[in-house]
Amino acid sequence: MSFTELPKVELHLHLEGGAPPAFIAGLAKEKKLDISGIFKPDGSYDYRDFWHFLEVYEAATSTLQTPDDYKRLTLAVLEESAKNGVVYSETFISPDFCGGRDLGAWREYLHAIQEAADEAERTMGVTLRGIVTCIRHFGPEKAKETALCAAETAGDWLVGFGMAGDEKKGKPADFAYAFDMAREAGLGLTVHAGEWDGPDSVRDALDALRPARIGHGVAAWHDRHLVERLARENIVLEVCPGSNVFLGVYKQLHDHPIEKLRENGVAVTVSTDDPPFFHTTMTREFEQLNRVFGWNEEDFGYLAKEALDAAFCDDVTRAKIRKRLEPADV
Ligand code: ADE
Ligand code: ZN
């Protein structure tokens, strides 16, 4: 059975993390930057563990220096998404990398990314929306500046605010001001938690920042009360199984709690996180979930609808995408 054609909704995709390594190597060459240390001899990204991954990620991102670079990046990323049957995607973008949190510069980067998204929607049939993301290990002061960029550009396209980075640095409460600013601007909220840290990191994120979604959140499985809370409060998990296995959070997909979380009433969705870094695609995620847990076409149909319900886009967009999830009449 081929899963490529099934219409997919992806909620957790870092824009820079979707950059094909050859694309980044090409930009480095154009700009005469030596970042050869981040690649293996076969051209793929090279890193030892999650924390080294974050460094390699930032080194790769250093080649993206202009709005036009981001326009090209967005087109390259969406080409891969479209090839894998993704019809709607939300991507994490950071004013930290796009203009150093300067609001004027950020507007230019955002405009370029949106131009690429419009082009991809017309030519490839994939709809993109943006989630501004602060980087936890850059600290709460920078997060406030990032949130201001998000609040000032919130709208039909820029629909969310989130936090990525090293979840072992700082406490969620340190970022409450930034998240309050984003909430007041009407943005949907998501926080990376429970990827590397334990269930308490998810609980603290929920209590301090009140997000509708948690990025990863899989550590919640180790706390029965938290699982019940997630189900009761309808908190949606943006689960990235391939990322978790590649980075060593779980040894193999068989050990991953996605199936048990789902069985216990937690709303799970499936995404790739940083696909070329983890040698994955949305198609591959579906294939692996089918192989290991037996998920079938019906499960994937339900998964896509659940993800669309949790998307931060407006209801007109949601209704338009919902039609694309319905099986074509024969
Ligand atoms: N930034 C990019 N990918 C990430 C991940 N998996 N966790 C935290 N921060 C990230
Ligand atoms: Zn992530």
Tab-separated table of C-alpha atoms and ligand atoms in Angstrom, residues 12-14 50 53 92 163-165 192 195 215-216 238 240 243 272-274 278, ligand 2:
chain	number	residue	atom	x	y	z
A	12	HIS	CA	5.058	20.678	13.585
A	13	LEU	CA	7.684	21.566	11.005
A	14	HIS	CA	10.630	23.896	11.614
A	50	PHE	CA	20.200	16.459	20.388
A	53	PHE	CA	21.888	18.904	16.620
A	92	PHE	CA	7.841	27.360	12.913
A	163	MET	CA	8.713	27.901	21.842
A	164	ALA	CA	11.402	25.477	20.672
A	165	GLY	CA	15.027	24.935	21.699
A	192	HIS	CA	7.938	22.186	22.998
A	195	GLU	CA	10.627	15.670	24.417
A	215	GLY	CA	5.261	20.034	20.733
A	216	HIS	CA	6.185	16.368	21.340
A	238	GLU	CA	2.313	17.360	17.979
A	240	CYS	CA	7.128	13.465	15.804
A	243	SER	CA	12.450	12.563	15.150
A	272	THR	CA	8.261	15.317	10.884
A	273	ASP	CA	9.877	18.129	12.965
A	274	ASP	CA	13.086	18.602	10.880
A	278	PHE	CA	16.075	12.881	10.724
B	2	ZN	ZN	10.246	20.715	17.040
